[in-house]
Coordinates of C-alpha atoms in Angstrom, one line a residue:
M1 CA -0.1 0.0 0.0
P2 CA 1.4 3.8 -0.9
D3 CA 0.5 4.8 2.9
N4 CA 3.2 2.0 4.3
N5 CA 5.9 3.3 1.8
I6 CA 9.2 4.2 3.7
L7 CA 12.5 5.7 2.5
Y8 CA 15.4 4.3 4.3
I9 CA 18.7 6.3 3.9
S10 CA 22.2 4.9 4.9
Y11 CA 25.4 6.4 4.4
D12 CA 27.1 3.1 5.2
G13 CA 27.1 1.0 1.9
M14 CA 25.0 -2.3 1.5
L15 CA 28.0 -4.1 0.6
E16 CA 29.9 -3.3 3.8
P17 CA 29.7 -5.9 6.6
I18 CA 27.9 -3.2 9.2
A19 CA 24.9 -3.0 6.8
Q20 CA 25.0 -6.7 6.2
S21 CA 24.4 -7.0 9.9
Q22 CA 22.6 -4.1 11.0
V23 CA 20.4 -2.8 8.0
I24 CA 19.1 -5.5 5.6
P25 CA 18.3 -8.3 8.5
Y26 CA 16.0 -5.6 9.9
L27 CA 14.3 -4.1 6.3
K28 CA 13.9 -7.8 5.4
G29 CA 12.0 -8.7 8.7
L30 CA 10.0 -5.3 8.5
S31 CA 8.7 -6.0 4.9
K32 CA 6.9 -9.0 5.8
D33 CA 5.0 -6.6 8.3
K34 CA 3.4 -5.0 5.1
L35 CA 5.8 -2.1 4.9
R36 CA 7.5 -1.5 1.4
F37 CA 11.4 0.0 1.5
F38 CA 13.2 2.1 -0.6
L39 CA 16.8 2.1 0.1
L40 CA 19.3 4.9 -0.8
S41 CA 22.8 4.0 0.3
F42 CA 26.4 5.2 -0.7
E43 CA 28.6 2.5 -1.8
K44 CA 32.5 2.5 -2.0
K45 CA 34.0 2.3 -5.5
A46 CA 36.3 -0.6 -4.1
L47 CA 33.3 -2.8 -3.3
L48 CA 31.4 -2.1 -6.4
R49 CA 34.1 -3.6 -8.2
D50 CA 33.3 -7.0 -6.8
K51 CA 30.7 -7.9 -9.5
D52 CA 29.7 -11.4 -7.9
H53 CA 29.3 -9.7 -4.6
L54 CA 27.2 -6.8 -6.1
R55 CA 24.9 -9.2 -7.7
L56 CA 24.3 -11.0 -4.8
M57 CA 23.2 -8.1 -3.0
E58 CA 20.9 -6.8 -5.9
E59 CA 19.2 -10.5 -5.7
R60 CA 18.9 -10.4 -2.1
L61 CA 17.4 -7.2 -1.7
R62 CA 15.0 -7.4 -4.8
N63 CA 14.0 -11.0 -3.3
A64 CA 12.9 -9.1 -0.2
G65 CA 10.9 -6.6 -1.9
I66 CA 13.0 -4.0 -1.4
F67 CA 14.0 -1.2 -4.2
W68 CA 17.8 -0.2 -3.7
K69 CA 19.0 2.8 -5.2
R70 CA 22.8 3.2 -4.7
L71 CA 25.3 6.2 -5.2
V72 CA 28.4 6.3 -5.1
Y73 CA 30.5 7.2 -1.6
H74 CA 33.3 9.8 -1.8
K75 CA 36.0 10.2 0.5
K76 CA 38.4 12.9 -0.2
P77 CA 38.5 15.9 0.2
Q78 CA 36.7 14.9 3.2
M79 CA 34.1 17.9 4.0
I80 CA 33.8 18.9 0.3
S81 CA 33.1 15.2 -0.7
T82 CA 30.4 14.5 2.2
L83 CA 28.7 17.8 1.5
L84 CA 28.5 17.0 -2.7
D85 CA 27.4 13.5 -1.3
C86 CA 24.6 15.0 0.6
I87 CA 23.6 17.3 -2.3
F88 CA 23.2 14.3 -4.8
G89 CA 21.4 12.1 -2.0
L90 CA 19.1 15.0 -1.3
I91 CA 17.9 15.1 -5.2
Y92 CA 17.6 11.1 -5.3
A93 CA 15.7 11.4 -2.2
V94 CA 13.2 13.7 -3.0
F95 CA 12.9 12.0 -6.0
I96 CA 12.0 8.9 -4.8
V97 CA 9.6 10.4 -2.1
K98 CA 7.4 12.4 -4.6
K99 CA 7.5 9.2 -7.2
N100 CA 6.5 6.8 -4.6
R101 CA 4.4 8.7 -2.2
I102 CA 6.7 8.3 0.7
R103 CA 5.0 9.0 4.1
V104 CA 8.1 8.1 6.3
V105 CA 12.0 9.0 5.8
H106 CA 14.1 6.9 8.1
A107 CA 18.0 8.1 8.2
R108 CA 20.6 5.9 9.8
A109 CA 23.4 8.2 11.5
E110 CA 24.2 11.9 11.3
V111 CA 25.1 12.2 7.6
S112 CA 22.2 10.3 6.3
S113 CA 19.9 12.1 8.6
L114 CA 20.9 15.7 7.1
I115 CA 19.5 14.1 4.0
G116 CA 16.5 12.7 5.4
W117 CA 15.7 15.7 7.7
L118 CA 15.9 18.0 4.6
C119 CA 14.0 15.8 2.4
A120 CA 11.2 15.1 5.0
R121 CA 10.9 19.1 5.5
L122 CA 10.6 19.4 1.7
C123 CA 8.0 16.7 1.2
G124 CA 6.2 17.1 4.3
C125 CA 7.1 13.2 5.5
K126 CA 7.3 11.9 8.9
F127 CA 10.8 11.7 9.8
I128 CA 13.1 9.2 11.9
Y129 CA 16.5 10.0 13.4
D130 CA 18.5 6.6 13.8
R131 CA 21.3 8.2 16.0
R132 CA 24.0 5.7 15.8
G133 CA 26.6 7.7 17.7
V134 CA 27.6 11.4 18.8
L135 CA 29.2 12.3 15.5
A136 CA 31.2 15.3 16.4
Y137 CA 32.8 13.7 19.6
D138 CA 33.2 10.6 17.6
Y139 CA 35.5 12.8 14.9
V140 CA 37.3 14.3 17.7
D141 CA 37.7 11.6 20.0
G142 CA 38.9 9.3 17.4
G143 CA 41.4 11.8 15.9
M144 CA 39.8 12.6 12.7
W145 CA 39.3 16.1 13.5
P146 CA 42.2 18.1 15.3
K147 CA 41.3 19.3 18.4
E148 CA 42.8 22.6 18.3
S149 CA 42.1 23.2 14.8
L150 CA 39.7 26.2 13.9
I151 CA 37.7 24.2 11.5
T152 CA 36.9 21.4 14.1
K153 CA 35.7 24.0 16.4
I154 CA 33.4 25.4 13.5
M155 CA 32.7 21.8 12.6
F156 CA 31.9 20.6 16.1
K157 CA 29.3 23.5 16.7
A158 CA 27.7 23.2 13.4
V159 CA 27.1 19.0 13.6
N160 CA 26.0 19.4 17.6
Y161 CA 23.6 22.4 16.2
L162 CA 22.3 20.1 13.3
D163 CA 22.1 17.0 15.9
A164 CA 19.7 19.0 17.9
K165 CA 17.7 20.1 15.0
F166 CA 17.2 16.2 14.0
L167 CA 16.3 15.3 17.7
F168 CA 13.6 17.7 17.8
G169 CA 12.6 17.6 14.2
S170 CA 12.1 13.9 14.4
D171 CA 8.8 12.2 14.8
Y172 CA 11.0 9.3 16.7
T173 CA 14.5 9.0 17.4
V174 CA 16.7 5.7 18.0
V175 CA 19.6 5.7 20.1
L176 CA 21.9 2.3 20.8
T177 CA 21.8 2.6 24.7
N178 CA 20.5 3.6 28.1
K179 CA 23.3 5.5 28.9
M180 CA 23.0 7.9 25.9
A181 CA 19.0 8.0 26.1
D182 CA 19.6 9.1 29.9
I183 CA 22.2 11.8 29.0
L184 CA 19.8 13.3 26.2
K185 CA 16.9 13.2 28.8
S186 CA 18.9 14.8 31.5
G187 CA 20.9 17.4 29.4
I188 CA 19.7 18.3 25.8
F189 CA 15.8 18.3 26.8
V190 CA 16.5 20.8 29.7
N191 CA 14.2 23.8 28.8
K192 CA 12.7 22.3 25.9
K193 CA 8.9 22.2 25.7
H194 CA 8.6 19.4 23.5
A195 CA 10.9 16.3 24.1
P196 CA 11.3 14.2 20.9
K197 CA 10.3 10.4 21.6
I198 CA 13.2 8.3 22.1
K199 CA 13.6 4.4 21.6
V200 CA 16.5 2.4 22.9
I201 CA 17.3 -0.4 20.1
P202 CA 20.7 -1.9 20.6
C203 CA 22.8 -3.1 17.5
C204 CA 21.0 -6.7 17.6
V205 CA 21.9 -10.1 16.3
D206 CA 20.4 -12.8 14.3
L207 CA 20.2 -15.9 16.6
D208 CA 19.6 -18.2 14.0
N209 CA 22.6 -17.3 12.0
F210 CA 24.9 -17.0 15.0
N211 CA 24.3 -20.1 17.0
R212 CA 27.0 -22.3 18.2
Q213 CA 24.5 -25.3 18.3
T214 CA 23.9 -25.3 14.8
R215 CA 27.8 -25.2 13.9
N216 CA 29.2 -27.2 11.1
R217 CA 32.8 -28.9 10.5
R218 CA 35.6 -27.1 12.0
P219 CA 37.2 -24.5 9.6
E220 CA 40.3 -25.8 8.1
D221 CA 42.1 -22.6 8.4
F222 CA 40.9 -22.4 12.1
P223 CA 43.6 -22.5 14.7
P224 CA 44.8 -26.1 15.9
E225 CA 42.9 -28.6 18.3
G226 CA 43.8 -28.3 21.7
K227 CA 44.2 -24.3 21.8
S228 CA 42.3 -22.1 23.7
V229 CA 41.2 -19.8 21.2
M230 CA 40.6 -16.0 22.2
V231 CA 38.8 -14.2 18.9
Y232 CA 38.7 -10.8 17.6
C233 CA 36.6 -9.7 14.7
G234 CA 36.4 -6.3 12.7
S235 CA 38.5 -3.4 12.0
I236 CA 41.7 -2.4 13.8
G237 CA 42.7 1.3 14.6
T238 CA 40.7 4.5 15.4
W239 CA 38.7 3.2 18.0
Y240 CA 39.9 -0.5 18.4
M241 CA 43.0 -0.6 21.0
L242 CA 45.3 -3.7 19.3
R243 CA 48.4 -3.1 21.3
E244 CA 46.7 -3.3 24.6
M245 CA 44.4 -6.3 23.4
I246 CA 47.8 -7.9 22.7
E247 CA 49.4 -6.8 26.0
F248 CA 46.3 -8.7 27.6
F249 CA 46.9 -12.0 25.5
K250 CA 50.5 -11.9 26.8
V251 CA 49.1 -12.2 30.2
L252 CA 46.4 -14.5 29.2
K253 CA 49.1 -17.1 27.7
S254 CA 51.0 -16.9 31.4
V255 CA 47.7 -17.9 32.9
D256 CA 46.9 -20.2 30.2
P257 CA 49.7 -21.8 27.7
K258 CA 47.2 -23.0 25.5
A259 CA 45.7 -19.7 24.6
H260 CA 45.8 -18.6 20.9
F261 CA 44.9 -15.0 19.7
L262 CA 42.5 -15.3 16.3
I263 CA 42.0 -12.0 14.9
I264 CA 39.7 -12.0 11.8
T265 CA 39.7 -8.6 10.4
P266 CA 38.7 -7.3 6.9
F267 CA 41.6 -5.2 5.6
E268 CA 44.5 -4.9 8.3
R269 CA 46.1 -8.3 8.1
D270 CA 49.8 -6.9 7.9
L271 CA 49.2 -4.2 10.4
V272 CA 48.1 -7.0 13.1
I273 CA 51.0 -9.3 11.9
N274 CA 53.5 -6.6 12.4
S275 CA 52.0 -5.7 15.7
M276 CA 52.1 -9.4 17.0
H277 CA 55.6 -9.4 16.2
D278 CA 56.3 -6.1 17.9
G279 CA 54.7 -7.5 21.0
F280 CA 57.1 -10.7 20.8
I281 CA 54.3 -13.0 20.3
K282 CA 55.0 -16.2 18.6
D283 CA 53.9 -17.1 15.1
T284 CA 52.4 -20.3 16.7
D285 CA 50.4 -18.3 18.9
F286 CA 48.1 -16.1 16.6
T287 CA 46.4 -16.4 13.5
V288 CA 45.0 -13.6 11.2
L289 CA 42.1 -14.5 8.7
S290 CA 40.1 -12.2 6.5
K291 CA 36.4 -13.5 6.0
K292 CA 33.1 -12.0 4.9
H293 CA 30.4 -11.5 7.2
Y294 CA 28.3 -14.4 6.4
E295 CA 31.4 -16.6 7.5
M296 CA 31.8 -15.2 10.7
P297 CA 29.6 -17.7 12.8
A298 CA 31.7 -20.7 11.6
Y299 CA 34.5 -19.1 13.1
L300 CA 32.9 -17.7 16.5
S301 CA 30.9 -21.0 17.1
W302 CA 34.8 -22.7 17.3
A303 CA 36.2 -20.1 19.4
D304 CA 36.2 -20.1 23.5
A305 CA 36.2 -16.5 24.5
A306 CA 36.0 -13.1 22.8
I307 CA 37.9 -9.8 23.3
M308 CA 36.9 -5.9 22.3
F309 CA 39.2 -3.1 23.7
I310 CA 37.6 0.3 22.7
K311 CA 38.9 3.9 23.6
P312 CA 36.8 4.8 26.5
V313 CA 35.7 8.0 25.3
F314 CA 32.6 10.3 25.8
S315 CA 30.9 9.1 22.5
K316 CA 31.5 5.5 23.3
L317 CA 28.8 5.9 26.1
A318 CA 26.4 5.9 22.7
S319 CA 28.0 2.8 21.3
C320 CA 26.7 -0.9 21.1
P321 CA 29.3 -3.0 19.1
T322 CA 27.8 -5.2 16.5
K323 CA 30.3 -7.8 17.6
F324 CA 29.5 -8.0 21.2
G325 CA 26.0 -9.6 20.3
E326 CA 27.5 -11.7 17.7
Y327 CA 29.9 -13.0 20.4
L328 CA 27.3 -13.8 23.2
A329 CA 25.1 -15.3 20.6
C330 CA 27.7 -17.8 19.9
G331 CA 28.2 -18.6 23.7
L332 CA 31.5 -16.7 24.2
P333 CA 32.2 -14.5 27.2
V334 CA 33.7 -11.2 26.5
V335 CA 36.6 -9.3 27.9
I336 CA 36.0 -5.7 27.5
N337 CA 37.0 -2.4 29.1
S338 CA 34.6 -0.2 30.8
G339 CA 32.7 2.9 29.2
I340 CA 31.3 1.4 26.1
G341 CA 27.6 1.7 26.0
D342 CA 25.6 -0.6 28.3
T343 CA 28.1 -3.4 27.9
A344 CA 29.7 -3.4 31.6
G345 CA 26.2 -3.7 33.0
L346 CA 25.2 -6.7 31.0
I347 CA 28.8 -8.8 31.4
E348 CA 29.1 -8.1 35.3
E349 CA 25.3 -8.6 35.9
N350 CA 25.3 -11.8 34.3
K351 CA 28.7 -13.2 34.7
I352 CA 29.6 -13.5 31.2
G353 CA 33.0 -11.9 30.9
S354 CA 35.5 -9.6 32.7
V355 CA 35.4 -5.8 32.4
L356 CA 38.6 -3.7 32.7
K357 CA 38.8 -1.0 35.1
E358 CA 42.0 0.5 33.5
F359 CA 44.5 -0.7 30.9
S360 CA 47.4 -2.0 33.4
S361 CA 49.1 -5.3 34.0
A362 CA 47.5 -6.1 37.1
E363 CA 44.0 -5.5 35.8
Y364 CA 45.1 -7.6 32.6
R365 CA 45.7 -10.5 35.2
R366 CA 42.7 -10.1 37.1
A367 CA 40.5 -10.3 34.0
A368 CA 42.5 -13.0 32.6
E369 CA 42.2 -15.1 35.9
E370 CA 38.4 -14.1 36.0
L371 CA 38.1 -15.6 32.1
Q372 CA 39.9 -18.7 33.0
Y373 CA 37.5 -19.3 36.0
L374 CA 34.3 -18.5 33.8
I375 CA 35.4 -21.0 30.9
N376 CA 35.6 -23.7 33.2
D377 CA 32.0 -22.9 34.4
A378 CA 29.6 -25.4 32.6
G379 CA 26.9 -23.0 32.6
L380 CA 28.7 -20.2 31.0
K381 CA 27.8 -20.7 27.3
N382 CA 24.0 -21.0 27.9
R383 CA 24.4 -17.6 29.9
C384 CA 25.9 -15.8 27.0
R385 CA 23.2 -17.0 24.9
N386 CA 20.6 -16.2 27.0
V387 CA 21.7 -12.8 27.5
A388 CA 21.9 -12.4 23.6
V389 CA 18.4 -13.9 23.5
T390 CA 17.0 -11.6 26.0
N391 CA 18.8 -8.4 25.1
L392 CA 20.0 -8.1 21.5
S393 CA 17.8 -10.5 19.3
L394 CA 17.2 -9.4 16.1
V395 CA 13.5 -10.2 16.4
N396 CA 13.5 -7.7 19.4
G397 CA 14.7 -5.0 17.4
I398 CA 12.4 -5.4 14.5
E399 CA 9.5 -5.6 16.8
S400 CA 10.6 -2.2 18.4
Y401 CA 11.1 -0.9 14.9
S402 CA 7.5 -2.0 13.8
H403 CA 6.1 -0.3 16.8
I404 CA 7.7 2.9 15.7
Y405 CA 6.4 2.8 12.3
N406 CA 3.0 1.7 13.1
T407 CA 2.8 4.3 15.7
I408 CA 3.9 7.0 12.9
L409 CA 2.2 5.8 10.4
N410 CA -1.2 5.3 12.5
N411 CA -1.0 9.1 13.9

């Protein structure tokens, strides 16, 4: 029905792992709820060269009844290219809305939300602000914007101004963590007569796909049997603290001589290997692989524990790492540092891992010994899985989004 037509805008490309985990499964599930999606995304040129992957993605979305319009993502020069992407994105968004009688524009993260917010205002649509983080703080905390630069100070104020516009101009705002929802309610809403509706929807996981109980034969390139495998999957750098993870592994190795570090990363293989050697880790004690997102369950389901150290900066209070739910769904206890969204509370309350209070040798040893104790607990894997089922299930995430859509469409 025309009244159920929705434009979904993502600055992340559908050919990237994050979208394959955090966009497409939701849209496929919601499409079964009599909602018709028109998807506008920005794809990286390097990924568009993989014609087989592109063809499979087109087929996957077409079979789900999702209309996909892709634009090319431009990276350099940084600010100018992003502005041009937004201009072209807005033109296409308005065209799609007008042609298809769109009622709701749903934008994922801040750059997409600039397009979506303007489009909704121009076309008289409802607007959903899917706030994935805190963009201005993300860029400063991650070192992408130099702190003392005049341009950074101008951009910081401009982005925060737009963030407030999106918040108060939205019909619904989605955030990833309760911590960020509390911050928004206690701070930015002060002296505002109209507080936007906020819904907390964390990064959820497909429990049918990430399931230790359905694992197949051990992958041939998986670490040898008899090893106790700690896994890290995802990108390296910016937020993820490889050096500290290596230092922790060295302490874990002294606690458990069978420990083996498996790193699955899409692009940074040489960086990881060199960092391991710099940390005096033997080649026989680590494995570095590159796998596509659909291959990840086969590897996580054979591991024994997982790790992710992330810079504990303000912007990460808004973060719910995708890999966190995937680890837990596969029954893996997680070693993480404090200050990352709602993760510490879930881990400590349910005894499904260890939370570091600081990056020190003493704290590494405490966490390593705690991890060893937990791994020997027969009920650990079920506890991890149950936390994923209760708090991070894709089914629950789809139901939450469905509630938002139905509330807006029926209003």
